[in-house]
PDB file of C-alpha atoms and ligand atoms in Angstrom:
ATOM      1  CA  MET F 176      -6.093 201.268 -50.531  1.00  0.00           C
ATOM      2  CA  THR F 177      -9.851 201.975 -49.012  1.00  0.00           C
ATOM      3  CA  TYR F 178     -10.790 200.453 -46.073  1.00  0.00           C
ATOM      4  CA  GLU F 179     -14.566 199.455 -45.748  1.00  0.00           C
ATOM      5  CA  ARG F 180     -16.696 200.182 -42.947  1.00  0.00           C
ATOM      6  CA  CYS F 181     -18.440 196.957 -41.262  1.00  0.00           C
ATOM      7  CA  GLU F 182     -21.765 197.501 -41.262  1.00  0.00           C
ATOM      8  CA  HIS F 183     -22.278 195.833 -38.024  1.00  0.00           C
ATOM      9  CA  CYS F 184     -19.551 197.091 -35.546  1.00  0.00           C
ATOM     10  CA  GLY F 185     -18.734 200.019 -38.010  1.00  0.00           C
ATOM     11  CA  ASN F 186     -15.026 199.639 -37.801  1.00  0.00           C
ATOM     12  CA  GLU F 187     -12.936 200.521 -40.772  1.00  0.00           C
ATOM     13  CA  THR F 188     -11.160 197.253 -41.917  1.00  0.00           C
ATOM     14  CA  PRO F 189      -8.750 196.074 -44.892  1.00  0.00           C
ATOM     15  CA  PRO F 190     -10.893 194.726 -47.754  1.00  0.00           C
ATOM     16  CA  TRP F 191      -8.986 191.060 -47.313  1.00  0.00           C
ATOM     17  CA  ASP F 192     -10.606 191.376 -43.483  1.00  0.00           C
ATOM     18  CA  THR F 193     -14.280 191.642 -44.725  1.00  0.00           C
ATOM     19  CA  ILE F 194     -16.899 189.440 -45.873  1.00  0.00           C
ATOM     20  CA  ARG F 195     -20.132 189.725 -47.979  1.00  0.00           C
ATOM     21  CA  SER F 196     -22.893 187.775 -45.311  1.00  0.00           C
ATOM     22  CA  ASP F 197     -26.231 187.063 -46.824  1.00  0.00           C
ATOM     23  CA  SER F 198     -28.317 189.035 -44.383  1.00  0.00           C
ATOM     24  CA  GLY F 199     -31.494 186.462 -44.733  1.00  0.00           C
ATOM     25  CA  ASP F 200     -33.811 188.721 -46.837  1.00  0.00           C
ATOM     26  CA  GLY F 201     -31.899 188.377 -50.108  1.00  0.00           C
ATOM     27  CA  SER F 202     -29.651 191.280 -49.380  1.00  0.00           C
ATOM     28  CA  TYR F 203     -25.836 191.232 -48.779  1.00  0.00           C
ATOM     29  CA  GLU F 204     -24.209 193.174 -45.767  1.00  0.00           C
ATOM     30  CA  LEU F 205     -20.683 193.668 -45.527  1.00  0.00           C
ATOM     31  CA  LEU F 206     -19.187 192.582 -42.507  1.00  0.00           C
ATOM     32  CA  CYS F 207     -15.575 192.338 -40.831  1.00  0.00           C
ATOM     33  CA  THR F 208     -14.337 188.842 -39.996  1.00  0.00           C
ATOM     34  CA  LEU F 209     -14.807 189.144 -36.228  1.00  0.00           C
ATOM     35  CA  CYS F 210     -18.694 190.162 -36.332  1.00  0.00           C
ATOM     36  CA  PHE F 211     -19.315 187.222 -39.559  1.00  0.00           C
ATOM     37  CA  ASN F 212     -17.882 185.004 -36.755  1.00  0.00           C
ATOM     38  CA  ALA F 213     -20.090 185.922 -34.120  1.00  0.00           C
ATOM     39  CA  ARG F 214     -22.754 185.499 -36.052  1.00  0.00           C
ATOM     40  CA  ILE F 215     -22.280 182.188 -37.025  1.00  0.00           C
ATOM     41  CA  ALA F 216     -21.801 181.076 -34.135  1.00  0.00           C
ATOM     42  CA  GLU F 217     -24.502 183.010 -32.538  1.00  0.00           C
ATOM     43  CA  SER F 218     -26.848 181.431 -35.014  1.00  0.00           C
ATOM     44  CA  ASN F 219     -25.213 177.824 -34.604  1.00  0.00           C
ATOM     45  CA  GLY F 220     -24.986 177.970 -30.728  1.00  0.00           C
ATOM     46  CA  PHE F 221     -21.196 177.473 -30.730  1.00  0.00           C
ATOM     47  CA  THR F 222     -20.128 179.056 -27.720  1.00  0.00           C
ATOM     48  CA  ASP F 223     -16.828 177.434 -27.557  1.00  0.00           C
ATOM     49  CA  PHE F 224     -15.401 179.108 -30.650  1.00  0.00           C
ATOM     50  CA  GLU F 225     -12.691 181.057 -30.190  1.00  0.00           C
ATOM     51  CA  ASN F 226     -13.244 184.535 -32.255  1.00  0.00           C
ATOM     52  CA  VAL F 227      -9.750 185.849 -32.469  1.00  0.00           C
ATOM     53  CA  ARG F 228      -7.634 188.320 -34.910  1.00  0.00           C
ATOM     54  CA  LEU F 229      -4.276 186.653 -35.398  1.00  0.00           C
ATOM     55  CA  ASP F 230      -1.258 189.020 -35.726  1.00  0.00           C
ATOM     56  CA  PRO F 231       0.656 188.449 -39.007  1.00  0.00           C
ATOM     57  CA  ILE F 232       4.090 186.617 -38.398  1.00  0.00           C
ATOM     58  CA  ARG F 233       7.033 186.719 -40.555  1.00  0.00           C
ATOM     59  CA  ILE F 234       8.603 183.959 -41.867  1.00  0.00           C
ATOM     60  CA  ILE F 235      11.622 183.207 -43.890  1.00  0.00           C
ATOM     61  CA  ASP F 236      12.334 181.463 -47.054  1.00  0.00           C
ATOM     62  CA  CYS F 237      14.783 178.874 -48.118  1.00  0.00           C
ATOM     63  CA  HIS F 238      16.411 181.696 -49.986  1.00  0.00           C
ATOM     64  CA  GLY F 239      16.631 183.689 -46.890  1.00  0.00           C
ATOM     65  CA  GLU F 240      13.863 186.210 -48.007  1.00  0.00           C
ATOM     66  CA  SER F 241      11.247 187.467 -45.055  1.00  0.00           C
ATOM     67  CA  HIS F 242       7.506 186.643 -46.406  1.00  0.00           C
ATOM     68  CA  GLN F 243       4.996 188.461 -43.881  1.00  0.00           C
ATOM     69  CA  PHE F 244       1.930 186.096 -43.407  1.00  0.00           C
ATOM     70  CA  HIS F 245      -1.838 187.803 -42.604  1.00  0.00           C
ATOM     71  CA  PHE F 246      -4.365 185.528 -41.196  1.00  0.00           C
ATOM     72  CA  GLN F 247      -8.408 185.109 -41.397  1.00  0.00           C
ATOM     73  CA  LEU F 248     -10.009 182.874 -39.551  1.00  0.00           C
ATOM     74  CA  ARG F 249     -13.475 182.142 -40.676  1.00  0.00           C
ATOM     75  CA  LEU F 250     -16.513 180.030 -39.086  1.00  0.00           C
ATOM     76  CA  LEU F 251     -18.308 177.960 -41.878  1.00  0.00           C
ATOM     77  CA  GLY F 252     -21.063 176.253 -40.245  1.00  0.00           C
ATOM     78  CA  ASP F 253     -19.748 173.896 -38.262  1.00  0.00           C
ATOM     79  CA  ARG F 254     -16.223 174.044 -39.446  1.00  0.00           C
ATOM     80  CA  ILE F 255     -13.351 176.912 -39.751  1.00  0.00           C
ATOM     81  CA  ALA F 256     -11.155 177.654 -42.425  1.00  0.00           C
ATOM     82  CA  LEU F 257      -7.682 179.668 -41.336  1.00  0.00           C
ATOM     83  CA  ASP F 258      -6.114 181.137 -44.417  1.00  0.00           C
ATOM     84  CA  ALA F 259      -2.737 182.547 -44.118  1.00  0.00           C
ATOM     85  CA  PHE F 260      -1.463 185.177 -47.281  1.00  0.00           C
ATOM     86  CA  GLU F 261       0.588 187.675 -47.798  1.00  0.00           C
ATOM     87  CA  LEU F 262      -0.115 191.130 -49.641  1.00  0.00           C
ATOM     88  CA  ARG F 263       0.407 193.456 -52.047  1.00  0.00           C
ATOM     89  CA  GLY F 264      -1.046 196.652 -50.578  1.00  0.00           C
ATOM     90  CA  GLU F 265      -3.911 195.460 -48.983  1.00  0.00           C
ATOM     91  CA  ILE F 266      -4.589 192.566 -51.788  1.00  0.00           C
ATOM     92  CA  PRO F 267      -3.485 189.255 -50.992  1.00  0.00           C
ATOM     93  CA  ALA F 268      -0.764 187.847 -53.426  1.00  0.00           C
ATOM     94  CA  GLY F 269       1.916 185.568 -53.662  1.00  0.00           C
ATOM     95  CA  TYR F 270       2.011 182.333 -50.982  1.00  0.00           C
ATOM     96  CA  ARG F 271      -1.361 181.357 -50.086  1.00  0.00           C
ATOM     97  CA  PHE F 272      -2.321 178.481 -47.370  1.00  0.00           C
ATOM     98  CA  GLN F 273      -5.045 177.328 -46.243  1.00  0.00           C
ATOM     99  CA  LEU F 274      -6.209 174.720 -43.065  1.00  0.00           C
ATOM    100  CA  ILE F 275      -9.634 173.261 -42.609  1.00  0.00           C
ATOM    101  CA  GLY F 276     -10.637 172.437 -38.973  1.00  0.00           C
ATOM    102  CA  GLU F 277     -14.076 171.740 -36.386  1.00  0.00           C
ATOM    103  CA  ALA F 278     -15.462 174.831 -34.747  1.00  0.00           C
ATOM    104  CA  ASP F 279     -14.287 173.758 -31.414  1.00  0.00           C
ATOM    105  CA  ASP F 280     -10.595 173.160 -32.102  1.00  0.00           C
ATOM    106  CA  ASP F 281      -8.067 174.977 -30.295  1.00  0.00           C
ATOM    107  CA  VAL F 282      -7.041 178.019 -32.818  1.00  0.00           C
ATOM    108  CA  LEU F 283      -3.145 178.223 -31.745  1.00  0.00           C
ATOM    109  CA  VAL F 284      -2.738 174.429 -32.237  1.00  0.00           C
ATOM    110  CA  LEU F 285      -4.570 175.163 -36.214  1.00  0.00           C
ATOM    111  CA  LEU F 286      -2.131 177.962 -35.997  1.00  0.00           C
ATOM    112  CA  GLY F 287       0.954 175.990 -35.096  1.00  0.00           C
ATOM    113  CA  ARG F 288       0.059 173.180 -38.038  1.00  0.00           C
ATOM    114  CA  LEU F 289      -0.911 175.993 -40.638  1.00  0.00           C
ATOM    115  CA  VAL F 290       2.773 177.848 -39.451  1.00  0.00           C
ATOM    116  CA  GLU F 291       4.452 174.508 -39.831  1.00  0.00           C
ATOM    117  CA  LYS F 292       2.584 173.653 -43.371  1.00  0.00           C
ATOM    118  CA  ILE F 293       4.203 177.137 -44.348  1.00  0.00           C
ATOM    119  CA  ARG F 294       7.598 176.359 -43.369  1.00  0.00           C
ATOM    120  CA  ARG F 295       7.599 172.998 -45.431  1.00  0.00           C
ATOM    121  CA  ALA F 296       6.177 174.836 -48.447  1.00  0.00           C
ATOM    122  CA  LEU F 297       8.710 178.118 -48.268  1.00  0.00           C
ATOM    123  CA  SER F 298      11.452 175.318 -47.499  1.00  0.00           C
ATOM    124  CA  VAL F 299      11.379 174.471 -51.280  1.00  0.00           C
ATOM    125  CA  THR F 300      12.114 176.103 -54.986  1.00  0.00           C
ATOM    126  CA  HIS F 301      10.415 174.918 -57.908  1.00  0.00           C
ATOM    127  CA  ILE F 302      11.760 177.625 -60.318  1.00  0.00           C
ATOM    128  CA  ASP F 303      15.059 179.519 -61.020  1.00  0.00           C
ATOM    129  CA  PHE F 304      13.783 182.774 -62.095  1.00  0.00           C
ATOM    130  CA  ARG F 305      17.180 183.949 -63.190  1.00  0.00           C
ATOM    131  CA  GLU F 306      17.313 181.374 -65.862  1.00  0.00           C
ATOM    132  CA  ARG F 307      13.888 181.059 -66.361  1.00  0.00           C
ATOM    133  CA  ARG F 308      13.685 177.300 -65.926  1.00  0.00           C
ATOM    134  CA  ILE F 309      11.969 174.266 -64.153  1.00  0.00           C
ATOM    135  CA  ILE F 310      14.849 173.425 -61.194  1.00  0.00           C
ATOM    136  CA  ASP F 311      13.635 169.438 -60.911  1.00  0.00           C
ATOM    137  CA  CYS F 312      10.489 167.836 -62.533  1.00  0.00           C
ATOM    138  CA  THR F 313       8.096 169.073 -60.024  1.00  0.00           C
ATOM    139  CA  VAL F 314       6.172 172.405 -59.832  1.00  0.00           C
ATOM    140  CA  ARG F 315       3.855 173.164 -56.899  1.00  0.00           C
ATOM    141  CA  GLY F 316       1.695 176.431 -57.134  1.00  0.00           C
ATOM    142  CA  ARG F 317      -1.744 177.898 -57.130  1.00  0.00           C
ATOM    143  CA  ILE F 318      -4.006 178.567 -60.287  1.00  0.00           C
ATOM    144  CA  GLU F 319      -5.132 182.634 -60.538  1.00  0.00           C
ATOM    145  CA  TRP F 320      -6.398 184.688 -63.061  1.00  0.00           C
ATOM    146  CA  ASP F 321      -4.452 186.527 -65.089  1.00  0.00           C
ATOM    147  CA  GLU F 322      -6.002 190.161 -65.338  1.00  0.00           C
ATOM    148  CA  SER F 323      -3.767 191.306 -68.564  1.00  0.00           C
ATOM    149  CA  GLN F 324      -5.786 188.695 -70.535  1.00  0.00           C
ATOM    150  CA  ALA F 325      -8.612 189.833 -68.944  1.00  0.00           C
ATOM    151  CA  GLY F 326      -9.147 186.398 -67.187  1.00  0.00           C
ATOM    152  CA  HIS F 327      -9.335 184.333 -70.174  1.00  0.00           C
ATOM    153  CA  MET F 328      -6.018 182.615 -69.329  1.00  0.00           C
ATOM    154  CA  PRO F 329      -4.360 181.242 -66.028  1.00  0.00           C
ATOM    155  CA  LEU F 330      -1.479 182.994 -64.235  1.00  0.00           C
ATOM    156  CA  VAL F 331      -0.087 180.725 -61.836  1.00  0.00           C
ATOM    157  CA  VAL F 332       1.625 181.448 -58.494  1.00  0.00           C
ATOM    158  CA  VAL F 333       4.696 179.348 -57.726  1.00  0.00           C
ATOM    159  CA  ASP F 334       7.214 180.162 -55.074  1.00  0.00           C
ATOM    160  CA  GLY F 335       4.886 183.026 -54.220  1.00  0.00           C
ATOM    161  CA  LYS F 336       5.765 184.725 -57.575  1.00  0.00           C
ATOM    162  CA  ASP F 337       3.493 185.465 -60.585  1.00  0.00           C
ATOM    163  CA  ILE F 338       3.997 183.510 -63.607  1.00  0.00           C
ATOM    164  CA  SER F 339       2.107 184.066 -66.976  1.00  0.00           C
ATOM    165  CA  TRP F 340       0.857 181.337 -68.632  1.00  0.00           C
ATOM    166  CA  ASN F 341       3.207 182.059 -71.615  1.00  0.00           C
ATOM    167  CA  ASP F 342       6.089 181.868 -69.364  1.00  0.00           C
ATOM    168  CA  LEU F 343       5.227 178.566 -67.760  1.00  0.00           C
ATOM    169  CA  GLY F 344       4.899 177.509 -71.598  1.00  0.00           C
ATOM    170  CA  ARG F 345       8.136 178.637 -72.702  1.00  0.00           C
ATOM    171  CA  MET F 346       9.720 177.238 -69.358  1.00  0.00           C
ATOM    172  CA  LEU F 347       8.472 173.583 -70.473  1.00  0.00           C
ATOM    173  CA  MET F 348       9.637 173.729 -73.908  1.00  0.00           C
ATOM    174  CA  SER F 349      13.119 172.855 -72.743  1.00  0.00           C
ATOM    175  CA  MET F 350      11.755 169.529 -71.598  1.00  0.00           C
ATOM    176  CA  GLU F 351       9.908 168.868 -75.311  1.00  0.00           C
ATOM    177  CA  GLY F 352       9.124 165.317 -75.658  1.00  0.00           C
ATOM    178  CA  TRP F 353       8.926 164.510 -71.926  1.00  0.00           C
ATOM    179  CA  GLN F 354       5.518 163.318 -70.316  1.00  0.00           C
ATOM    180  CA  PHE F 355       3.512 165.417 -67.628  1.00  0.00           C
ATOM    181  CA  ARG F 356       1.040 164.788 -64.824  1.00  0.00           C
ATOM    182  CA  LEU F 357      -1.389 167.561 -63.998  1.00  0.00           C
ATOM    183  CA  ASP F 358      -2.800 166.957 -60.443  1.00  0.00           C
ATOM    184  CA  ILE F 359      -5.531 169.948 -59.216  1.00  0.00           C
ATOM    185  CA  ALA F 360      -5.825 169.726 -55.484  1.00  0.00           C
ATOM    186  CA  ASP F 361      -8.377 172.087 -53.249  1.00  0.00           C
ATOM    187  CA  PRO F 362      -6.607 174.477 -51.290  1.00  0.00           C
ATOM    188  CA  SER F 363      -6.531 173.237 -48.121  1.00  0.00           C
ATOM    189  CA  GLU F 364      -4.680 170.210 -49.228  1.00  0.00           C
ATOM    190  CA  GLU F 365      -0.865 169.551 -48.938  1.00  0.00           C
ATOM    191  CA  LEU F 366       0.508 169.207 -52.370  1.00  0.00           C
TER     192      LEU F 366
HETATM  193 ZN1   ZN W 699     -17.485 194.461 -37.370  1.00  0.00          ZN
END
């Protein structure tokens, strides 16, 4: 996987830890997350903002499987977004979680809340992947795009695993005639 060079500090950075930033004159600069945050903090006068890089942590799911979560903390105006995600190679894949806070929030408190959120999510399984069926009557997951379908069809990520739209459809066929409700929520909401 190719690392990219931050145009401000010059550090070689994995792609998930870079942000394309509008430099104000119509062009874009590739910055590492720390340089991006420092720029936003300076232009908004947020001297209290804790611009930290958080170390990855491992969390065990309800089947005893270990998941390594990486973090990205972004200052977005007067709010901060804290993302936790797994990587496949250097590409975010699998479980993904987000928390939104205020610019002056204690980052370690937010991290604690995000880890609790991850633990709650990893304590539940929705799909039996061996029998390819929905375990109960609820499925929670994330909508992604399916590369193999040129992005025309969704790929859903449930229990941290990719499921094609077709496979999800097959699983639903064991419930033919039943009703369903489709709720969609933004990435920081808890389902
Ligand atoms: Zn940098």
